[in-house]
PDB file of C-alpha atoms in Angstrom:
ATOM      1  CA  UNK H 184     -38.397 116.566  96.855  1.00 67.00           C
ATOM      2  CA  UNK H 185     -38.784 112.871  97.915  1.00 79.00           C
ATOM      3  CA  UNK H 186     -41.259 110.533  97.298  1.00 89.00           C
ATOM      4  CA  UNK H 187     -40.094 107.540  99.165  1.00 93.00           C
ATOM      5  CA  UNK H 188     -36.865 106.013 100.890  1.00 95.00           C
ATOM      6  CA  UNK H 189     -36.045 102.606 100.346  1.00 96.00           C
ATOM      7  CA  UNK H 190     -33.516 101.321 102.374  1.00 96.00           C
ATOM      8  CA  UNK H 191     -32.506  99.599 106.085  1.00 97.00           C
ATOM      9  CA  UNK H 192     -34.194 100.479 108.997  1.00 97.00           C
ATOM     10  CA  UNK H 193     -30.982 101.096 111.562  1.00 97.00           C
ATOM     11  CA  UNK H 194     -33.076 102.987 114.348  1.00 96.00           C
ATOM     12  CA  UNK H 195     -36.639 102.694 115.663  1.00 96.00           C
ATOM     13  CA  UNK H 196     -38.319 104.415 118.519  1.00 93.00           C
ATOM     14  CA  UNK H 197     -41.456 105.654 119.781  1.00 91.00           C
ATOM     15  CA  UNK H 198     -42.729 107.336 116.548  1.00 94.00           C
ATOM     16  CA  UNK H 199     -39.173 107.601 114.734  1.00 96.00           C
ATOM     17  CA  UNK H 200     -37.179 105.436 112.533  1.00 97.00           C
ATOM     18  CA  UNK H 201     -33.878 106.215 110.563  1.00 97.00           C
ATOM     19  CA  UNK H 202     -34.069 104.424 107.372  1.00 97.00           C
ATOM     20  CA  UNK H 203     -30.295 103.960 106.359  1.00 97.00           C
ATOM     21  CA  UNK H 204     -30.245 104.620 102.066  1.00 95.00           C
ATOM     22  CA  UNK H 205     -26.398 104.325 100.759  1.00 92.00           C
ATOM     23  CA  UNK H 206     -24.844 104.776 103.744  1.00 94.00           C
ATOM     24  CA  UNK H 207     -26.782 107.961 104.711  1.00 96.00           C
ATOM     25  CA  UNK H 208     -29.307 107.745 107.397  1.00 96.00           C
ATOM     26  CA  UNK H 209     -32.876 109.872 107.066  1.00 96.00           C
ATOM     27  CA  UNK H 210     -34.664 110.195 110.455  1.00 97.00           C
ATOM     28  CA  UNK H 211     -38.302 110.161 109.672  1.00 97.00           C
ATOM     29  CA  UNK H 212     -40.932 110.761 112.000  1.00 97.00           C
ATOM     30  CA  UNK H 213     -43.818 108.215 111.370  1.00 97.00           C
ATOM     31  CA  UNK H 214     -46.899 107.123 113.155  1.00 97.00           C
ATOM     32  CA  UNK H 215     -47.505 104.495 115.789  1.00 95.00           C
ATOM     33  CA  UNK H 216     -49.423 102.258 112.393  1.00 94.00           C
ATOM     34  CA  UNK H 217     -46.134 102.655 110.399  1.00 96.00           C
ATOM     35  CA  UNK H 218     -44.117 101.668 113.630  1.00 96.00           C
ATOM     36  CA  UNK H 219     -45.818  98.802 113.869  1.00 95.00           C
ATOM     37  CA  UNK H 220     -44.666  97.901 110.111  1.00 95.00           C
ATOM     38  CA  UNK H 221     -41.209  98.008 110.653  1.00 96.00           C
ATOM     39  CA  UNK H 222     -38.636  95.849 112.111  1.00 96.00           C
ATOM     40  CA  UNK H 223     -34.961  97.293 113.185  1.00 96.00           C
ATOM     41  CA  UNK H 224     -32.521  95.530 110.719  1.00 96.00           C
ATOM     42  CA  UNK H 225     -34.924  94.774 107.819  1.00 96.00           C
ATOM     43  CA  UNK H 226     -35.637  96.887 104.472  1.00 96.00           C
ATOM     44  CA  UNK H 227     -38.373  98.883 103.580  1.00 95.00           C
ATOM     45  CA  UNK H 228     -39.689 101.354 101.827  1.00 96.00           C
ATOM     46  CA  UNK H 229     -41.163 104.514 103.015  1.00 96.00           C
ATOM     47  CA  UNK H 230     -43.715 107.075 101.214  1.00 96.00           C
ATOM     48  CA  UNK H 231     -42.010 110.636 102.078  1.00 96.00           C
ATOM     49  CA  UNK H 232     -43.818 113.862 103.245  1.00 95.00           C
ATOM     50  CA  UNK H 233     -40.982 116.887 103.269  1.00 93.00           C
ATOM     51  CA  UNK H 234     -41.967 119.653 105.379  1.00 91.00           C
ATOM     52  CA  UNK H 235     -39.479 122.978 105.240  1.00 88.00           C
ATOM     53  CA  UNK H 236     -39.882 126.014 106.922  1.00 82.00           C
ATOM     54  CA  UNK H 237     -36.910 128.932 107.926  1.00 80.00           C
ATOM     55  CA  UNK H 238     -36.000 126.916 111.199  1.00 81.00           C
ATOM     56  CA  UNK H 239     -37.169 123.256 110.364  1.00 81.00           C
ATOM     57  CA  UNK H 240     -36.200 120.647 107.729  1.00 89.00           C
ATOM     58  CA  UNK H 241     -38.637 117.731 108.562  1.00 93.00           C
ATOM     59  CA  UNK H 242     -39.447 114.296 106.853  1.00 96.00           C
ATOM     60  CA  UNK H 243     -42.139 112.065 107.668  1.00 97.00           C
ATOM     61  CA  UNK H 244     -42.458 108.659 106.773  1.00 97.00           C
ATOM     62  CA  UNK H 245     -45.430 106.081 105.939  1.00 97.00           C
ATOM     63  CA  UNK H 246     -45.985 102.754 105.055  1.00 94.00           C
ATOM     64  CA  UNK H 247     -48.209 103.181 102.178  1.00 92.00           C
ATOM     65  CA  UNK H 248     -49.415 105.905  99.905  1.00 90.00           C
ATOM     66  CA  UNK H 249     -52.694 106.060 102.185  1.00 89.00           C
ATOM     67  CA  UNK H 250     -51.852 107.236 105.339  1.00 93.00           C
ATOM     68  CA  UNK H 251     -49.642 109.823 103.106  1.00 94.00           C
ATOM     69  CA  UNK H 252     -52.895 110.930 101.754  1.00 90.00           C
ATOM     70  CA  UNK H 253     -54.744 111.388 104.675  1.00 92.00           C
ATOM     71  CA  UNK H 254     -51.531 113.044 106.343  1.00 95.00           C
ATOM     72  CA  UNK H 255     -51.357 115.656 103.363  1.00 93.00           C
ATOM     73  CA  UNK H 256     -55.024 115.978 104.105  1.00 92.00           C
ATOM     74  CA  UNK H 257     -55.235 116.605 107.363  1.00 94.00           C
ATOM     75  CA  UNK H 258     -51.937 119.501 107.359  1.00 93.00           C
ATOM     76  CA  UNK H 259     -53.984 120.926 104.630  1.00 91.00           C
ATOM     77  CA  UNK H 260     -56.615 121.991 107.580  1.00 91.00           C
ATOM     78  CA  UNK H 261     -56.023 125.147 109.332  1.00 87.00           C
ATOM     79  CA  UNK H 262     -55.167 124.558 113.357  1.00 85.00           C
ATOM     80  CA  UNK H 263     -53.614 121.024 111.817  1.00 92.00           C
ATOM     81  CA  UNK H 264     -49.885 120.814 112.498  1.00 92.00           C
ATOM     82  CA  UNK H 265     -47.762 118.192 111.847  1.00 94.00           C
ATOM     83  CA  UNK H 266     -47.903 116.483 115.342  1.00 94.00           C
ATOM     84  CA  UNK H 267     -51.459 116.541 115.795  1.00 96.00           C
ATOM     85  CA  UNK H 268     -51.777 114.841 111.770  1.00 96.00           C
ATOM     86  CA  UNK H 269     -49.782 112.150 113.386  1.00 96.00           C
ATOM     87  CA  UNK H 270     -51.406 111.930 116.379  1.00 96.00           C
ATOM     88  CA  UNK H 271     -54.602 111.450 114.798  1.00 96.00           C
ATOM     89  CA  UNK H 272     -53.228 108.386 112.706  1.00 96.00           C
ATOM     90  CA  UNK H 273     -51.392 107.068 114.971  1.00 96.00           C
ATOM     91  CA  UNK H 274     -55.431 106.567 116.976  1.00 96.00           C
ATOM     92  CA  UNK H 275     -56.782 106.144 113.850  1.00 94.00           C
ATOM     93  CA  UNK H 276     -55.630 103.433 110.796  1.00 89.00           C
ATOM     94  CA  UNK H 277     -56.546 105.258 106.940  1.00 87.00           C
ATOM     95  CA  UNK H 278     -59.875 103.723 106.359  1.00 82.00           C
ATOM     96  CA  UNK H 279     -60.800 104.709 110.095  1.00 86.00           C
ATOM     97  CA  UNK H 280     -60.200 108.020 109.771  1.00 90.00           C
ATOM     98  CA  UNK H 281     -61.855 108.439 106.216  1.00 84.00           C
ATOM     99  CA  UNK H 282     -64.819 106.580 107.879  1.00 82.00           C
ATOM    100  CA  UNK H 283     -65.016 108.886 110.694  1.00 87.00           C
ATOM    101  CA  UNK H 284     -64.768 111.704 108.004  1.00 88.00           C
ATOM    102  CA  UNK H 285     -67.121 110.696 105.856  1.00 80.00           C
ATOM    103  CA  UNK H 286     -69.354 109.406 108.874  1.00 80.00           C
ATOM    104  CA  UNK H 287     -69.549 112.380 111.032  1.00 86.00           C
ATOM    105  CA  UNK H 288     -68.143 110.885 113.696  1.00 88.00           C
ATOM    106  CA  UNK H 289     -66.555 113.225 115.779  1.00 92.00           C
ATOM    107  CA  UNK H 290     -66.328 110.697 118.915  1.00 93.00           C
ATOM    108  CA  UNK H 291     -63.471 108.725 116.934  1.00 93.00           C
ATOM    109  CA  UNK H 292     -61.590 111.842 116.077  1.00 95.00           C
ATOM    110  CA  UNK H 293     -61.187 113.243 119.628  1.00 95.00           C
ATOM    111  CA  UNK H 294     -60.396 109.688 120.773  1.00 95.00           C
ATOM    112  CA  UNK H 295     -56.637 111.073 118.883  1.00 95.00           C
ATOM    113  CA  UNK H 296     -54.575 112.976 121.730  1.00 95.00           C
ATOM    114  CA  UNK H 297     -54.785 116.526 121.167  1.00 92.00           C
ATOM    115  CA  UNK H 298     -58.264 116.671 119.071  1.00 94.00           C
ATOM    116  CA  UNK H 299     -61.100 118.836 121.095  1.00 94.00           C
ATOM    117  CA  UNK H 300     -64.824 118.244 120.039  1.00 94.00           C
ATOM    118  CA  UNK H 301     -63.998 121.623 118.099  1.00 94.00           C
ATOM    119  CA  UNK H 302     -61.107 120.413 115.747  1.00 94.00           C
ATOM    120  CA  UNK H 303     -63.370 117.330 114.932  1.00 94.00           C
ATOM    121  CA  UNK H 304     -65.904 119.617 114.033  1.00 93.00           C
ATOM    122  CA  UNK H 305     -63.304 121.325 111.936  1.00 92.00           C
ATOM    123  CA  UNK H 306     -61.988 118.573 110.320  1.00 94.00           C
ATOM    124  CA  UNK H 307     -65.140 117.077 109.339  1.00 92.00           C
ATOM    125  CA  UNK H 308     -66.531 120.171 107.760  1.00 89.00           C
ATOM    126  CA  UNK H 309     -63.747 120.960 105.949  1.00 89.00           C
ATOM    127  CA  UNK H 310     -62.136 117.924 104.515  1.00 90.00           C
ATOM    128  CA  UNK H 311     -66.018 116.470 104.275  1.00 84.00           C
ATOM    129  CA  UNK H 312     -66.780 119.273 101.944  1.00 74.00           C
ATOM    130  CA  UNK H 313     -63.667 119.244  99.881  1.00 75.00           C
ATOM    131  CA  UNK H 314     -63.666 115.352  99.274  1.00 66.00           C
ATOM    132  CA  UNK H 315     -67.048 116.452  97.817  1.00 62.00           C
ATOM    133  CA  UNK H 316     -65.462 118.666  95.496  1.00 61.00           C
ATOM    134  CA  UNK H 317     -62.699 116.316  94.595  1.00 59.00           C
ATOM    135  CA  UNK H 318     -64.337 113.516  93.708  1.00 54.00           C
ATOM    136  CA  UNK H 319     -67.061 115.665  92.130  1.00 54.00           C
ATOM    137  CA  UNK H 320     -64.886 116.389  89.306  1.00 53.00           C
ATOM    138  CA  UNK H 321     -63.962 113.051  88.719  1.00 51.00           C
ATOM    139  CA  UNK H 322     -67.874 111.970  87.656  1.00 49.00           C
ATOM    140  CA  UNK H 323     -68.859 111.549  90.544  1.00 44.00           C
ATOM    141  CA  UNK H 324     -71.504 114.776  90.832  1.00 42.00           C
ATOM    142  CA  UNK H 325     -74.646 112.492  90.627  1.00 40.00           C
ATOM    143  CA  UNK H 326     -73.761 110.964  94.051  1.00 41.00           C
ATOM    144  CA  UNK H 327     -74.036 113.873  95.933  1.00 35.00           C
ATOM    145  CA  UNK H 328     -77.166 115.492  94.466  1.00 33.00           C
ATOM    146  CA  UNK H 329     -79.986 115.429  97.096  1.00 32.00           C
ATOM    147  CA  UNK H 330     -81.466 112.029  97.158  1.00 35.00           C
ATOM    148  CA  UNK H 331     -82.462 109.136  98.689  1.00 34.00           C
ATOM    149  CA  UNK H 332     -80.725 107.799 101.608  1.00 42.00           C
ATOM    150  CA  UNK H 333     -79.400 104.876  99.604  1.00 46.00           C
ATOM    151  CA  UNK H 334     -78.154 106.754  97.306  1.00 51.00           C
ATOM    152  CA  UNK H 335     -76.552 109.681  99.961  1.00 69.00           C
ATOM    153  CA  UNK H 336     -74.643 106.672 101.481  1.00 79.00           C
ATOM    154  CA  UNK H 337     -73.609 105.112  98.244  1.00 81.00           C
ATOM    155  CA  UNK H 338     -71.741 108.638  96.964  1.00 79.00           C
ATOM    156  CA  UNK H 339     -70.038 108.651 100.603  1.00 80.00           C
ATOM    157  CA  UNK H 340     -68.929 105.454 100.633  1.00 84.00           C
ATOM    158  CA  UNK H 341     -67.706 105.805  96.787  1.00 82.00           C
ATOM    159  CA  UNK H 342     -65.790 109.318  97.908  1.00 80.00           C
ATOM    160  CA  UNK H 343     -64.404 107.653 101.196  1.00 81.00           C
ATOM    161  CA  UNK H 344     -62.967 104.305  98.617  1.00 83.00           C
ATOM    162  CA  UNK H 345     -61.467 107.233  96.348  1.00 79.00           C
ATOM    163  CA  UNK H 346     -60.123 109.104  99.316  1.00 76.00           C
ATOM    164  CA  UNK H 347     -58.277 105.686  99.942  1.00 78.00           C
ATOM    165  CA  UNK H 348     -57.041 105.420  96.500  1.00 76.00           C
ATOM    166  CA  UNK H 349     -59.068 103.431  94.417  1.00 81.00           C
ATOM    167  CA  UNK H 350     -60.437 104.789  91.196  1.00 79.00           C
ATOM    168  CA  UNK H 351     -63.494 105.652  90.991  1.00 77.00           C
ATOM    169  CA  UNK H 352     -64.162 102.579  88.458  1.00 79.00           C
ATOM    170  CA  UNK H 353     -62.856 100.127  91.015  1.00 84.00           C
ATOM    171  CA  UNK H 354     -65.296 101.819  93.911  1.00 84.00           C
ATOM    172  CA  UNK H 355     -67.962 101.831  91.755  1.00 83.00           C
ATOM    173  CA  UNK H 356     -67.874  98.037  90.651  1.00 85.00           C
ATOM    174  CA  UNK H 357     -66.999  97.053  94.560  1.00 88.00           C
ATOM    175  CA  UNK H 358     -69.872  99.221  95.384  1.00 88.00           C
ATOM    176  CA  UNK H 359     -72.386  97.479  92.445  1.00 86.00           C
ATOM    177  CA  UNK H 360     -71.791  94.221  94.843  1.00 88.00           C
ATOM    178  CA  UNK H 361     -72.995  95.436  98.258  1.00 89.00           C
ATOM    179  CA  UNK H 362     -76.669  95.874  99.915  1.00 85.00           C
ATOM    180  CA  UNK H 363     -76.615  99.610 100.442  1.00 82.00           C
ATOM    181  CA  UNK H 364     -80.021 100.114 101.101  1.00 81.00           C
ATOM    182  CA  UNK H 365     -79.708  97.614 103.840  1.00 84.00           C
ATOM    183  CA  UNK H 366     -76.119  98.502 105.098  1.00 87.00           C
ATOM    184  CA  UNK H 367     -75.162 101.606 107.197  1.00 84.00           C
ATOM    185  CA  UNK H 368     -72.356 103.656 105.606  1.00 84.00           C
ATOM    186  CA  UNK H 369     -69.658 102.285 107.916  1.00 82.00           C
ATOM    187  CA  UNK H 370     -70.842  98.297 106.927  1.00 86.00           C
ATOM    188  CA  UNK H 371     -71.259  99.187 103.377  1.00 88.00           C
ATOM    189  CA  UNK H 372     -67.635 100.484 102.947  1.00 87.00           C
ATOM    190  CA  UNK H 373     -66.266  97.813 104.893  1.00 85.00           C
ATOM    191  CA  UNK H 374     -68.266  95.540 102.896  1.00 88.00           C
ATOM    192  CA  UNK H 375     -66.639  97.378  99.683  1.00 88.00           C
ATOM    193  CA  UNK H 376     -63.277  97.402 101.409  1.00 88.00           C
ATOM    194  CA  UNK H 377     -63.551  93.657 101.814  1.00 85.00           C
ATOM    195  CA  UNK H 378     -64.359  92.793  97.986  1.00 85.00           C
ATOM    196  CA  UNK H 379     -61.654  94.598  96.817  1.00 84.00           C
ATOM    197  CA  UNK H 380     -59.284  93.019  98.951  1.00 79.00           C
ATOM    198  CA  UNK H 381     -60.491  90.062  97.010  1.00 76.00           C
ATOM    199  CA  UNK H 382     -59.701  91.101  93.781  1.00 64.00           C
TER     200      UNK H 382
END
């Protein structure tokens, strides 16, 4: 229903801000990364997530279309509700979480308030799996056929710059520039990360 709000922030608190668009004011409940965006009095433009239900009428805001991603993600998991999404990025900035994804690494998952060693678990198997399938079917089967390490990490690290929101032509090409065989996943996407900040 919306897609973003662009107006005046008029209110900000501890994971809230009211975002004041023509005179009507639209409390959005963001994370602690998007709080740290935002200054009381100045304008700004937030990506929208509307959640409706019988008794609730809910609307999230973040400061760019990536943490919206991994938000949508992350409610898409069964056990996932909306406070515990938030929770999770409010520990964890976009290309953290995708790395801890994408990585295994259930250690920087629980660090999030609310997330047992179980949910990790959870989380990891099912968005891991379903990134595969995403980014599958946008040519990018070859990368997760069994192979060599090198090339194992290269298809993660390609799926995990996707996840963030670059095409897969722009991961690719970033990726063509970095050691993989002598990186570990986590240094070759922040490697990649890095060169397309660049340009």
């Amino acid at each position: 229903m919306f897609y973003y709000l662009e107006g005046t922030i008029t209110h900000l608190e501890s994971r809230i801000a009211v975002v004041d668009c023509g005179g009507v004011g639209y409390l959005c409940n963001i994370t602690l990364h998007t709080q740290a965006k935002l200054t009381r009095g100045a304008k700004t433009k937030l990506y929208t997530y509307l959640n409706v239900r019988e008794d609730t009428f809910e609307l999230y805001g973040f400061a760019d279309l990536e943490e919206k991603s991994c938000f949508t993600l992350l409610t898409g998991v069964s056990g996932v509700g909306m406070k515990v999404a938030l929770s999770i990025l409010s520990t964890l900035s976009p290309d953290q979480f995708m790395l801890a994804i994408v990585g295994s690494d259930e250690k920087a998952l629980t660090k999030a308030p609310g997330v047992g060693k179980k949910l990790a678990q959870r989380l990891i198997l099912e968005l891991k799996d379903k990134l595969k399938k995403e980014y599958a079917a946008d040519g990018a089967q070859e990368d997760w056929l069994p192979a060599a390490d090198a090339q194992d990490k290269t298809g993660e690290a390609r799926m995990a710059l996707q996840a963030l929101g670059y095409s897969a032509s722009e991961a690719a090409a970033a990726l063509r520039k970095v050691d993989t065989a002598a990186l570990s996943l986590e240094e070759i996407i922040r490697a990649a990360l890095k060169g397309l900040a660049r340009g």
